[in-house]
Coordinates of C-alpha atoms in Angstrom, one line a residue:
Chain A
M1 CA 125.8 -107.7 -14.8
Q2 CA 126.3 -109.5 -12.9
Y3 CA 128.8 -112.8 -11.8
D4 CA 127.4 -113.8 -7.9
D5 CA 127.1 -117.2 -8.6
L6 CA 130.4 -117.9 -10.2
V7 CA 133.3 -119.4 -9.6
A8 CA 136.5 -117.7 -11.5
A9 CA 139.4 -118.0 -9.4
I10 CA 142.1 -119.1 -11.6
R11 CA 145.2 -121.1 -10.2
L12 CA 148.7 -122.0 -12.0
V13 CA 150.5 -124.4 -11.5
G14 CA 154.1 -125.3 -13.2
V15 CA 152.9 -124.2 -15.7
S16 CA 156.1 -123.4 -18.2
K17 CA 155.9 -122.6 -21.8
H18 CA 159.4 -123.5 -24.3
F19 CA 159.1 -121.2 -27.3
G20 CA 162.7 -124.0 -28.9
D21 CA 165.5 -122.8 -25.8
V22 CA 163.4 -119.8 -24.6
K23 CA 161.9 -120.2 -21.5
A24 CA 158.7 -117.6 -22.1
V25 CA 157.8 -118.8 -18.8
D26 CA 159.0 -121.0 -16.0
N27 CA 157.6 -123.3 -13.9
V28 CA 155.2 -120.8 -12.3
S29 CA 152.6 -121.1 -9.9
L30 CA 150.2 -118.7 -9.2
D31 CA 146.5 -118.7 -7.3
I32 CA 143.6 -115.6 -8.6
A33 CA 141.6 -115.4 -6.6
D34 CA 137.7 -115.1 -8.1
R35 CA 137.2 -111.8 -8.7
D36 CA 140.7 -110.8 -8.5
F37 CA 142.5 -107.9 -10.4
M38 CA 145.1 -109.6 -10.7
I39 CA 148.3 -107.8 -12.6
L40 CA 151.5 -109.2 -14.7
L41 CA 153.9 -106.9 -14.7
G42 CA 156.9 -107.3 -15.9
P43 CA 159.8 -105.1 -18.4
S44 CA 159.1 -106.6 -21.9
G45 CA 161.1 -110.4 -22.9
C46 CA 159.9 -111.1 -19.6
G47 CA 156.7 -113.7 -20.1
K48 CA 153.8 -111.8 -18.8
S49 CA 152.3 -111.8 -21.8
T50 CA 152.4 -115.4 -23.0
L51 CA 151.3 -116.5 -19.8
L52 CA 148.5 -113.9 -19.6
R53 CA 147.9 -116.1 -22.8
T54 CA 148.0 -119.2 -22.2
I55 CA 145.9 -118.1 -19.1
A56 CA 143.1 -117.6 -22.7
G57 CA 144.3 -120.3 -24.1
L58 CA 145.4 -118.3 -27.7
E59 CA 149.4 -120.4 -25.8
D60 CA 149.7 -124.3 -25.3
P61 CA 151.3 -125.0 -21.9
T62 CA 154.5 -126.7 -22.5
A63 CA 154.1 -128.3 -19.6
G64 CA 151.9 -127.1 -16.1
E65 CA 147.7 -126.8 -15.3
V66 CA 145.9 -124.0 -15.7
W67 CA 142.4 -123.9 -14.0
I68 CA 139.5 -121.7 -14.1
G69 CA 137.3 -121.9 -11.6
N70 CA 137.1 -125.8 -10.9
K71 CA 137.6 -127.2 -14.5
M72 CA 141.0 -128.2 -15.3
V73 CA 141.2 -126.3 -18.8
N74 CA 144.6 -127.5 -20.5
D75 CA 142.3 -129.4 -23.3
V76 CA 139.6 -127.1 -23.2
E77 CA 139.3 -124.1 -26.5
P78 CA 140.3 -121.1 -25.8
K79 CA 136.6 -120.1 -26.9
D80 CA 135.2 -123.0 -24.2
R81 CA 137.7 -121.2 -20.7
D82 CA 134.6 -118.4 -20.7
V83 CA 137.2 -116.0 -20.5
S84 CA 137.7 -112.5 -23.0
M85 CA 140.7 -111.1 -23.7
V86 CA 141.6 -107.7 -24.8
F87 CA 144.4 -107.0 -27.1
Q88 CA 147.0 -104.2 -26.9
S89 CA 146.3 -103.3 -30.7
Y90 CA 141.7 -103.9 -29.7
A91 CA 141.6 -106.3 -32.6
L92 CA 139.0 -104.7 -34.0
Y93 CA 137.0 -105.9 -37.1
P94 CA 137.4 -102.6 -39.4
H95 CA 135.1 -104.1 -42.0
K96 CA 132.5 -104.1 -39.5
S97 CA 130.1 -102.0 -37.4
V98 CA 130.7 -100.9 -33.5
Q99 CA 127.8 -103.0 -33.2
A100 CA 129.1 -105.8 -34.9
N101 CA 131.5 -105.6 -33.5
I102 CA 131.0 -105.8 -30.6
E103 CA 127.9 -108.7 -30.7
F104 CA 130.0 -110.8 -33.0
P105 CA 131.2 -113.0 -30.2
L106 CA 127.2 -113.7 -29.1
K107 CA 126.7 -114.0 -32.7
V108 CA 129.0 -117.2 -33.0
R109 CA 128.1 -118.8 -30.0
G110 CA 123.8 -118.6 -32.5
V111 CA 122.0 -115.7 -29.6
D112 CA 119.6 -114.1 -31.9
K113 CA 119.1 -111.7 -33.3
S114 CA 117.2 -109.0 -30.5
E115 CA 119.0 -110.0 -28.0
R116 CA 122.5 -110.0 -29.4
A117 CA 121.2 -106.0 -30.1
E118 CA 119.9 -105.6 -26.9
A119 CA 123.6 -107.3 -25.4
A120 CA 125.9 -105.1 -27.9
K121 CA 123.0 -101.6 -26.7
Q122 CA 123.5 -102.5 -22.8
A123 CA 127.8 -102.8 -23.2
A124 CA 127.2 -99.5 -25.4
E125 CA 126.1 -97.6 -22.5
I126 CA 128.4 -98.8 -20.0
L127 CA 131.3 -97.1 -21.9
G128 CA 129.5 -94.4 -23.1
L129 CA 129.3 -95.6 -27.3
T130 CA 125.8 -95.7 -28.0
P131 CA 126.5 -92.3 -30.8
Y132 CA 129.1 -94.3 -32.1
L133 CA 126.7 -97.3 -33.3
E134 CA 126.9 -97.0 -36.2
R135 CA 130.5 -96.5 -37.3
R136 CA 133.4 -98.2 -38.3
P137 CA 136.4 -98.4 -35.8
G138 CA 138.1 -96.7 -38.8
A139 CA 136.3 -93.9 -37.9
L140 CA 137.2 -93.3 -34.0
S141 CA 140.0 -92.0 -31.9
G142 CA 142.6 -95.0 -30.1
G143 CA 140.2 -94.6 -26.9
Q144 CA 136.5 -95.2 -28.6
R145 CA 138.3 -98.4 -30.4
Q146 CA 139.2 -99.2 -26.9
R147 CA 136.1 -99.0 -25.8
V148 CA 135.1 -100.7 -28.5
A149 CA 137.6 -104.0 -27.1
L150 CA 136.3 -102.9 -24.2
A151 CA 133.0 -103.7 -25.0
R152 CA 133.2 -107.0 -27.2
A153 CA 134.8 -108.4 -24.9
I154 CA 131.7 -107.7 -21.6
V155 CA 128.8 -108.8 -23.9
R156 CA 129.2 -112.6 -23.2
Q157 CA 129.9 -111.5 -19.8
P158 CA 132.7 -114.5 -19.4
A159 CA 133.9 -115.1 -16.0
V160 CA 137.4 -114.4 -16.6
F161 CA 138.7 -110.9 -18.9
C162 CA 142.6 -110.7 -19.9
M163 CA 143.5 -108.0 -20.9
D164 CA 147.2 -106.9 -22.5
E165 CA 148.7 -103.9 -22.1
P166 CA 144.9 -102.3 -22.9
L167 CA 146.1 -98.2 -22.6
S168 CA 149.8 -98.5 -24.0
N169 CA 148.4 -97.2 -27.3
L170 CA 146.8 -94.0 -25.9
D171 CA 148.0 -91.0 -25.2
A172 CA 149.0 -89.7 -21.2
K173 CA 146.2 -87.9 -20.8
L174 CA 144.4 -90.8 -22.0
R175 CA 145.5 -93.7 -19.9
A176 CA 145.0 -92.0 -16.9
E177 CA 141.9 -91.9 -17.9
T178 CA 140.9 -95.1 -19.4
R179 CA 142.9 -96.0 -15.5
A180 CA 139.9 -95.0 -13.1
E181 CA 137.3 -96.6 -15.5
L182 CA 138.7 -99.7 -15.3
V183 CA 138.9 -100.0 -11.9
A184 CA 135.1 -98.7 -12.2
L185 CA 134.3 -102.0 -14.5
H186 CA 136.1 -104.2 -13.1
H187 CA 133.5 -103.2 -9.8
R188 CA 130.9 -103.1 -11.6
L189 CA 131.5 -106.9 -13.6
N190 CA 132.4 -108.5 -10.4
A191 CA 134.7 -110.6 -12.5
T192 CA 138.2 -111.2 -12.2
F193 CA 140.0 -109.4 -14.9
V194 CA 144.4 -110.7 -15.1
Y195 CA 146.8 -107.7 -16.1
V196 CA 150.0 -107.4 -18.3
T197 CA 151.2 -104.1 -18.7
H198 CA 154.8 -102.9 -17.7
D199 CA 153.4 -100.0 -17.3
Q200 CA 154.0 -99.8 -13.1
V201 CA 151.5 -96.9 -11.8
E202 CA 148.9 -99.4 -14.1
A203 CA 150.4 -102.2 -11.8
M204 CA 149.8 -99.8 -8.4
T205 CA 146.2 -97.4 -9.2
M206 CA 144.2 -100.6 -10.7
G207 CA 145.4 -103.7 -9.2
N208 CA 144.0 -105.8 -5.6
R209 CA 147.3 -107.7 -6.3
I210 CA 150.4 -107.2 -8.5
A211 CA 153.2 -110.7 -9.4
V212 CA 156.6 -109.5 -10.5
M213 CA 158.1 -111.8 -13.1
R214 CA 161.6 -110.9 -14.6
D215 CA 162.9 -114.0 -17.5
G216 CA 159.6 -116.0 -16.7
I217 CA 159.5 -116.3 -13.9
I218 CA 157.1 -114.6 -10.5
E219 CA 159.0 -112.4 -8.0
Q220 CA 157.1 -111.7 -6.3
I221 CA 153.1 -112.1 -5.6
G222 CA 152.1 -109.4 -2.6
T223 CA 149.3 -106.3 -3.5
P224 CA 150.3 -103.1 -4.4
K225 CA 151.3 -101.8 -1.0
D226 CA 152.9 -105.0 0.3
V227 CA 155.1 -104.9 -3.5
Y228 CA 155.3 -101.4 -2.6
D229 CA 157.3 -100.5 0.7
K230 CA 158.6 -104.9 1.1
P231 CA 160.2 -105.8 -2.2
A232 CA 161.2 -109.2 -2.3
S233 CA 165.0 -108.2 -5.0
V234 CA 166.2 -106.1 -5.6
F235 CA 164.7 -106.7 -9.0
V236 CA 161.1 -105.9 -7.7
A237 CA 162.9 -102.8 -5.7
Q238 CA 164.0 -101.0 -8.4
F239 CA 161.2 -101.8 -11.4
I240 CA 158.8 -100.4 -9.2
G241 CA 158.1 -97.3 -8.2
T242 CA 159.3 -94.1 -10.2
P243 CA 162.3 -93.0 -9.5
P244 CA 163.0 -96.8 -8.3
M245 CA 164.7 -97.6 -5.8
N246 CA 168.3 -96.2 -4.4
I247 CA 170.3 -99.4 -3.6
F248 CA 173.7 -98.1 -1.6
P249 CA 177.0 -99.7 -2.0
A250 CA 177.0 -102.3 0.6
G251 CA 178.9 -101.7 4.2
S252 CA 178.9 -97.7 2.3
I253 CA 175.3 -97.2 5.5
E254 CA 174.8 -99.8 7.7
T255 CA 178.3 -102.2 8.0
G256 CA 177.2 -105.9 7.0
S257 CA 178.1 -107.4 3.5
H258 CA 174.6 -107.0 2.7
L259 CA 173.1 -104.0 -0.3
V260 CA 171.1 -101.7 1.2
G261 CA 168.0 -99.9 -0.8
A262 CA 166.3 -96.5 0.3
R263 CA 163.1 -95.0 -1.3
P264 CA 163.8 -92.0 -2.4
E265 CA 161.8 -90.0 -0.5
H266 CA 163.2 -91.7 2.3
T267 CA 167.3 -91.3 1.5
H268 CA 168.4 -87.2 2.4
I269 CA 170.9 -85.2 1.9
A270 CA 173.1 -83.7 5.3
T271 CA 176.9 -83.3 6.3
A272 CA 177.7 -86.7 6.6
G273 CA 177.0 -89.5 5.8
V274 CA 177.8 -91.4 1.8
A275 CA 180.0 -88.8 0.3
A276 CA 178.5 -88.9 -3.4
T277 CA 178.9 -86.2 -6.0
V278 CA 175.6 -84.1 -8.4
A279 CA 174.9 -85.3 -11.1
L280 CA 171.9 -83.7 -12.2
V281 CA 168.7 -81.9 -10.7
E282 CA 165.4 -81.7 -12.6
H283 CA 163.1 -79.2 -10.8
L284 CA 159.1 -81.0 -11.9
G285 CA 157.5 -78.1 -10.6
H286 CA 155.9 -80.1 -7.7
E287 CA 159.1 -80.9 -5.8
I288 CA 163.1 -81.0 -7.6
Q289 CA 165.2 -84.6 -8.4
V290 CA 168.5 -84.4 -7.5
V291 CA 170.7 -87.7 -8.6
C292 CA 173.9 -88.2 -7.6
T293 CA 176.2 -90.6 -8.1
I294 CA 178.2 -92.9 -5.5
D295 CA 180.8 -94.9 -7.9
A296 CA 180.8 -95.9 -11.3
E297 CA 177.8 -98.0 -11.0
H298 CA 175.6 -96.2 -7.5
R299 CA 173.4 -94.1 -8.1
A300 CA 170.8 -92.1 -5.6
I301 CA 167.8 -89.9 -6.1
V302 CA 166.9 -87.6 -3.8
R303 CA 163.6 -85.6 -3.6
L304 CA 162.8 -82.6 -2.6
P305 CA 160.1 -81.1 -1.7
A306 CA 159.7 -77.2 -4.9
G307 CA 161.6 -74.1 -3.7
T308 CA 164.4 -76.0 -1.3
E309 CA 167.5 -74.5 -1.9
V310 CA 169.8 -77.9 -4.2
P311 CA 173.4 -78.3 -4.6
D312 CA 174.9 -77.3 -7.5
N313 CA 175.8 -79.8 -10.3
G314 CA 178.8 -81.1 -9.6
S315 CA 179.2 -80.5 -5.9
S316 CA 179.8 -83.2 -2.9
V317 CA 177.4 -83.9 -1.1
F318 CA 176.2 -86.5 1.8
L319 CA 173.5 -89.1 1.9
T320 CA 171.5 -91.0 5.0
V321 CA 168.4 -92.8 5.1
D322 CA 166.1 -93.1 7.3
E323 CA 166.6 -96.4 10.2
N324 CA 163.6 -97.9 9.8
H325 CA 162.5 -97.7 5.7
R326 CA 166.2 -99.4 5.1
H327 CA 166.0 -102.3 3.0
R328 CA 168.2 -105.0 3.2
F329 CA 168.8 -107.8 0.2
N330 CA 171.6 -110.4 -0.3
I331 CA 174.4 -109.2 -2.0
E332 CA 174.9 -112.3 -5.1
T333 CA 171.2 -113.8 -5.0
G334 CA 170.1 -110.2 -4.6
L335 CA 166.9 -111.3 -2.6
R336 CA 165.7 -109.6 0.8
I337 CA 167.2 -110.5 4.2
S338 CA 165.0 -108.1 6.7
Chain B
M1 CA 165.4 -85.0 -68.4
A2 CA 164.8 -81.7 -70.4
L3 CA 161.4 -82.0 -69.8
D4 CA 161.3 -81.3 -65.6
T5 CA 163.4 -78.3 -66.6
A6 CA 160.8 -77.0 -69.3
P7 CA 158.1 -74.6 -67.9
K8 CA 154.9 -76.5 -67.0
G9 CA 153.1 -75.3 -69.1
W10 CA 154.8 -77.3 -71.7
R11 CA 155.6 -79.4 -69.7
S12 CA 152.2 -81.3 -69.8
F13 CA 151.4 -80.3 -73.3
A14 CA 154.5 -82.6 -74.3
R15 CA 152.8 -85.2 -71.7
Y16 CA 149.4 -84.9 -73.7
S17 CA 151.2 -85.2 -77.1
M18 CA 152.5 -88.1 -76.4
L19 CA 150.4 -89.7 -75.1
T20 CA 147.9 -88.6 -77.8
I21 CA 150.1 -90.1 -80.5
V22 CA 150.1 -93.3 -78.3
A23 CA 146.6 -93.6 -77.6
L24 CA 146.4 -92.6 -82.0
F25 CA 148.2 -96.2 -82.1
I26 CA 146.4 -97.5 -80.4
L27 CA 142.2 -96.5 -81.3
F28 CA 143.8 -97.1 -85.2
P29 CA 143.5 -101.1 -86.1
V30 CA 140.4 -100.7 -83.6
Y31 CA 139.3 -97.6 -85.7
T32 CA 139.1 -100.0 -88.6
T33 CA 137.8 -103.2 -86.9
V34 CA 134.4 -100.6 -87.2
I35 CA 134.7 -98.7 -89.8
A36 CA 135.3 -102.5 -92.2
A37 CA 132.8 -104.0 -89.9
L38 CA 130.1 -101.0 -90.8
K39 CA 131.0 -101.4 -95.1
P40 CA 129.5 -103.3 -96.8
G41 CA 131.5 -106.0 -98.7
N42 CA 131.9 -104.4 -102.6
K43 CA 132.9 -101.2 -100.2
V44 CA 135.2 -102.5 -97.9
L45 CA 138.3 -102.5 -99.2
D46 CA 137.4 -99.1 -101.8
N47 CA 139.0 -95.9 -99.4
P48 CA 139.0 -98.6 -96.4
L49 CA 139.4 -95.6 -93.5
L50 CA 136.3 -94.4 -95.2
P51 CA 133.5 -94.8 -93.5
N52 CA 131.5 -93.7 -96.5
A53 CA 129.5 -96.7 -96.4
F54 CA 127.6 -98.0 -94.1
T55 CA 125.2 -101.7 -92.9
L56 CA 124.1 -103.4 -89.9
D57 CA 124.0 -106.6 -92.5
V58 CA 127.9 -107.8 -92.0
L59 CA 127.5 -108.1 -88.3
K60 CA 124.3 -110.2 -88.5
N61 CA 126.0 -112.4 -90.6
A62 CA 128.7 -112.8 -88.5
W63 CA 126.4 -112.9 -85.8
T64 CA 124.3 -116.3 -87.8
E65 CA 127.2 -117.2 -90.5
G66 CA 129.5 -117.2 -87.6
R67 CA 127.1 -119.3 -84.9
L68 CA 129.4 -116.6 -82.6
G69 CA 126.6 -116.3 -79.8
R70 CA 127.0 -120.1 -79.4
Y71 CA 130.5 -119.4 -78.9
L72 CA 129.7 -116.5 -77.0
M73 CA 128.1 -118.7 -74.5
N74 CA 130.9 -121.2 -74.4
T75 CA 132.8 -118.8 -73.6
T76 CA 130.9 -117.5 -70.9
I77 CA 130.5 -121.1 -69.7
V78 CA 134.3 -121.1 -69.2
A79 CA 135.6 -117.7 -68.5
V80 CA 132.8 -118.2 -65.8
I81 CA 133.6 -121.6 -64.2
V82 CA 137.4 -121.3 -64.7
T83 CA 137.2 -118.2 -62.3
S84 CA 134.7 -118.6 -60.0
V85 CA 136.5 -122.1 -58.7
Q86 CA 139.5 -120.6 -59.1
L87 CA 138.4 -118.2 -56.8
V88 CA 138.1 -120.8 -54.1
T89 CA 140.9 -122.6 -55.3
S90 CA 143.2 -119.4 -54.4
I91 CA 141.4 -118.7 -51.4
A92 CA 142.1 -121.6 -49.4
S93 CA 145.6 -121.8 -50.8
A94 CA 146.3 -118.7 -49.6
Y95 CA 145.1 -118.7 -46.6
A96 CA 146.1 -122.1 -45.3
F97 CA 150.1 -121.2 -46.0
S98 CA 148.9 -117.5 -44.7
F99 CA 146.5 -118.6 -41.2
L100 CA 147.9 -122.8 -40.7
K101 CA 150.3 -124.3 -39.2
F102 CA 152.0 -127.6 -40.7
P103 CA 154.8 -128.9 -41.4
L104 CA 157.6 -127.4 -45.0
K105 CA 155.3 -125.1 -44.9
R106 CA 158.3 -122.5 -46.8
L107 CA 159.4 -125.4 -49.1
V108 CA 155.6 -125.2 -50.2
F109 CA 154.6 -122.7 -50.5
G110 CA 158.6 -122.7 -52.9
I111 CA 157.4 -125.2 -55.3
F112 CA 154.2 -123.4 -55.4
L113 CA 155.0 -120.1 -56.2
S114 CA 158.3 -121.5 -58.9
T115 CA 154.7 -123.0 -61.6
M116 CA 154.9 -119.4 -62.5
L117 CA 158.0 -119.6 -63.8
V118 CA 156.6 -122.4 -66.4
P119 CA 155.1 -121.0 -69.5
L120 CA 152.0 -122.7 -70.3
E121 CA 153.8 -123.8 -73.9
V122 CA 155.4 -125.8 -71.8
T123 CA 153.6 -127.9 -70.5
L124 CA 150.8 -127.7 -73.2
V125 CA 151.7 -131.0 -74.2
V126 CA 151.5 -133.1 -71.8
N127 CA 147.7 -131.8 -70.2
R128 CA 146.8 -132.3 -74.4
R129 CA 148.6 -135.8 -73.8
T130 CA 145.9 -135.9 -70.0
I131 CA 143.1 -134.4 -70.9
D132 CA 142.9 -136.9 -73.8
S133 CA 143.6 -140.2 -72.1
L134 CA 140.9 -138.8 -69.5
G135 CA 138.9 -138.1 -72.7
W136 CA 137.8 -134.4 -71.7
L137 CA 139.3 -133.4 -75.8
N138 CA 135.9 -132.0 -76.7
S139 CA 134.6 -131.1 -73.1
F140 CA 133.9 -128.3 -70.8
Q141 CA 136.1 -129.8 -68.6
G142 CA 138.7 -129.8 -70.3
L143 CA 138.2 -126.9 -71.3
T144 CA 137.6 -125.5 -67.4
V145 CA 139.7 -128.2 -64.9
P146 CA 143.1 -126.7 -66.9
F147 CA 142.7 -123.0 -65.3
I148 CA 141.1 -123.6 -62.1
A149 CA 143.8 -123.6 -59.2
T150 CA 146.8 -121.8 -60.5
A151 CA 149.9 -120.3 -58.0
F152 CA 149.6 -116.7 -59.1
G153 CA 146.1 -116.3 -57.3
T154 CA 147.7 -117.9 -54.0
F155 CA 151.1 -115.6 -54.1
L156 CA 148.4 -112.8 -54.4
L157 CA 145.7 -113.5 -51.6
R158 CA 149.1 -114.7 -49.6
Q159 CA 149.9 -111.3 -49.4
V160 CA 146.9 -110.0 -48.4
F161 CA 145.9 -112.4 -45.7
M162 CA 150.2 -112.5 -44.8
Q163 CA 148.7 -108.0 -43.8
I164 CA 145.6 -108.6 -41.4
P165 CA 147.0 -108.8 -37.9
P166 CA 148.2 -111.9 -36.0
D167 CA 145.4 -110.7 -33.4
L168 CA 142.7 -110.1 -35.7
R169 CA 142.7 -113.8 -35.3
E170 CA 143.3 -114.1 -32.5
A171 CA 140.7 -111.8 -31.3
A172 CA 138.6 -114.1 -33.3
Q173 CA 139.7 -117.3 -32.3
M174 CA 138.2 -116.4 -28.7
D175 CA 135.0 -115.2 -30.3
G176 CA 134.7 -118.7 -31.2
L177 CA 135.6 -118.6 -34.5
G178 CA 136.9 -120.9 -36.1
H179 CA 139.2 -120.9 -39.0
W180 CA 136.4 -121.9 -41.7
G181 CA 134.2 -119.1 -39.5
F182 CA 137.2 -116.4 -39.6
M183 CA 137.2 -117.5 -43.5
K184 CA 134.4 -116.1 -44.2
E185 CA 133.5 -113.9 -41.3
V186 CA 136.8 -111.6 -41.2
A187 CA 139.4 -112.4 -44.3
I188 CA 137.3 -112.8 -46.7
P189 CA 135.3 -109.4 -46.5
L190 CA 138.3 -107.5 -45.8
V191 CA 140.6 -108.4 -49.4
R192 CA 137.6 -108.0 -50.8
P193 CA 138.9 -105.4 -53.7
T194 CA 141.7 -107.9 -54.1
L195 CA 139.6 -110.7 -55.1
G196 CA 137.8 -108.6 -57.1
A197 CA 140.4 -107.9 -58.7
L198 CA 141.8 -110.8 -59.3
G199 CA 138.3 -111.6 -60.0
L200 CA 138.5 -109.8 -63.3
F201 CA 141.8 -110.7 -64.2
S202 CA 140.9 -115.2 -64.5
F203 CA 137.7 -114.3 -66.2
L204 CA 140.0 -111.6 -68.3
S205 CA 142.2 -114.7 -69.2
S206 CA 140.5 -116.8 -69.4
W207 CA 138.2 -115.2 -72.1
N208 CA 140.4 -114.6 -74.5
Q209 CA 142.7 -117.8 -74.5
Y210 CA 143.7 -119.3 -77.5
L211 CA 146.0 -122.2 -77.5
W212 CA 144.7 -124.1 -75.5
P213 CA 141.1 -124.3 -76.8
S214 CA 142.3 -124.5 -80.3
L215 CA 143.7 -127.8 -79.0
I216 CA 141.8 -129.6 -77.4
T217 CA 138.7 -128.9 -79.3
T218 CA 137.7 -130.0 -83.0
E219 CA 133.9 -129.7 -82.6
D220 CA 131.9 -126.6 -83.9
D221 CA 129.8 -127.3 -81.3
M222 CA 133.3 -126.6 -78.8
N223 CA 134.7 -123.4 -79.5
T224 CA 135.5 -120.7 -77.8
V225 CA 134.2 -117.5 -79.6
Q226 CA 137.9 -116.8 -79.6
T227 CA 138.4 -120.3 -81.7
G228 CA 135.3 -120.1 -83.1
L229 CA 136.1 -116.5 -84.6
R230 CA 139.1 -117.7 -87.0
H231 CA 137.0 -120.9 -88.3
L232 CA 135.1 -117.6 -89.6
A233 CA 138.0 -115.9 -90.6
S234 CA 139.3 -119.3 -92.8
S235 CA 136.0 -119.4 -93.4
D236 CA 134.9 -116.8 -95.7
L237 CA 138.0 -115.5 -96.9
D238 CA 136.8 -113.7 -99.2
K239 CA 134.6 -111.3 -96.4
P240 CA 137.6 -110.1 -94.7
N241 CA 135.2 -107.6 -92.7
L242 CA 133.2 -110.6 -91.3
I243 CA 135.5 -111.2 -89.2
M244 CA 136.1 -107.5 -88.1
A245 CA 132.2 -107.5 -87.4
G246 CA 133.0 -110.4 -85.2
T247 CA 135.6 -109.4 -84.0
I248 CA 133.6 -106.5 -82.5
I249 CA 131.0 -109.1 -81.1
A250 CA 133.8 -110.7 -79.8
A251 CA 135.1 -107.3 -78.1
V252 CA 131.9 -106.1 -76.6
P253 CA 131.1 -108.8 -73.2
I254 CA 134.7 -108.5 -72.6
L255 CA 134.7 -104.4 -72.2
I256 CA 131.4 -104.1 -69.9
V257 CA 133.0 -106.1 -67.7
L258 CA 136.3 -104.0 -68.4
V259 CA 133.8 -100.8 -67.8
V260 CA 132.3 -102.5 -65.0
F261 CA 134.6 -103.4 -63.0
Q262 CA 137.0 -101.2 -63.2
K263 CA 137.4 -99.8 -60.4
Q264 CA 137.6 -102.6 -58.4
L265 CA 140.5 -103.5 -60.6
V266 CA 142.3 -100.0 -60.1
R267 CA 141.1 -100.3 -56.0
G268 CA 142.9 -104.0 -55.7
L269 CA 145.5 -102.8 -58.0
T270 CA 146.8 -100.4 -56.1
A271 CA 145.6 -99.8 -52.6
G272 CA 146.8 -102.1 -48.8
A273 CA 143.1 -104.6 -48.8
V274 CA 143.2 -103.8 -44.5
K275 CA 143.3 -100.3 -43.1
G276 CA 143.9 -100.8 -39.3

């Protein structure tokens, strides 16, 4: 399955979606390149799913334009947008066999029986579902159901795949495996993927680009490296990265009325610096995380290699930050200064 | 409760004894009916509880004299029409109340449901007039049309349609199904057990209708089996066993339907129709 001659770039121009007084998506403009793997990332309620559903055609935008390829699709039915969708709940037809589920989009489109059986077989093979074609979804594990949902999405070879938290119902191990498989699938299909998640690990590991959303607007668009290394705001800085970026009170690290942020790996315990109290020491096996309280509103986490000597709970320490790993944010707007 | 503290063996003994007594009460009239129907007329009144004579003539007479064949056919036609049209209207309205967006949906549904509170007897006179003015007395239209839509069916099916996850509707939308397609390909197959139960219910209640057909039929040809039995009873007062035989004949078809669809009925009433 290849899409060599297909242009499937997506362009959102000033898209808003309001539910009554709630602005789920507020004047969002976004360009998704052809064959991109774009992640829409944000906490729940930030509007990422609504934005995805607007691309898929399941929601009509209150304002703005949705373009897929060189066509404005605002008034185009979901089925005619050349988009397929994988739902968080998988949304398989429980009364149909795996094979019938996979070939269903083709059946609806009037593809003849032998042709769609062949296409279903092919999709099933890509996803390792061949032994389960006769089963009903109820007789499959969560991971297998998830694959059936993917197979149903790829069978009609759409230009764009929309995925709404497709891994969130899987256990941690399976999720990690499936992440890699989805990336491989993206390479293989060479189509445009738009992927919604609240999990920043998924975002960092899978996407070519990430759009971080908050309260219906996009805070930052960039490659995973951009977003991690140069977060555009305090929100992005603290949303991406585990543990999140430490934000120090204005004036404590360097003079000036701006906030200074630093990743835990760039924050150190030293003999002089910002005074803090050790609140908690977490031994994670491969490393140790020391949670320190600076004042009532500020905490900082320091990562130490396993085996290092750690301060006791409640002891006083001093924190410093590498000079060239400081992120500076405006104290009023939270936006990046440098 | 005393039963709960009793030893296990005694408890189940008590339970089964109760069930047996109740079953006897229920089966007794059935028993006397069968006994009477299988006795020649002159033996019916001596030893009414004992099967001391046997003949199939009474059943034969009931069939021919009572014109039960004709009545059974009428009833079957009425019950089949009412059941199938009721299923169609219930599916359509329940689907609309579950999956379509339209103004005042909740209000309209409330009004719909409130008709369940109105007993048949209240609307009887008005309905009879309406049917009369349409010229539908003594017709299949008159026997069926007032029953082709029920709030009960709409309510029951709406409840199971509401259990279908909204994602499924949206997945179908992405796959290219409109509402009719979704109804046919997804919604109806998923609620099939409930449809079976609903169908059986409306068939049973239609089969057992007495008051309405007795009001709008005056010609013998249009009698249903229930009103036909009344005629049989009133025409042959001296042959009590004839009416017994007629009752048995009238009950046999519905008994068969019940036995065949029993599983469907229980499943539809107990199981959630949709599983993930």
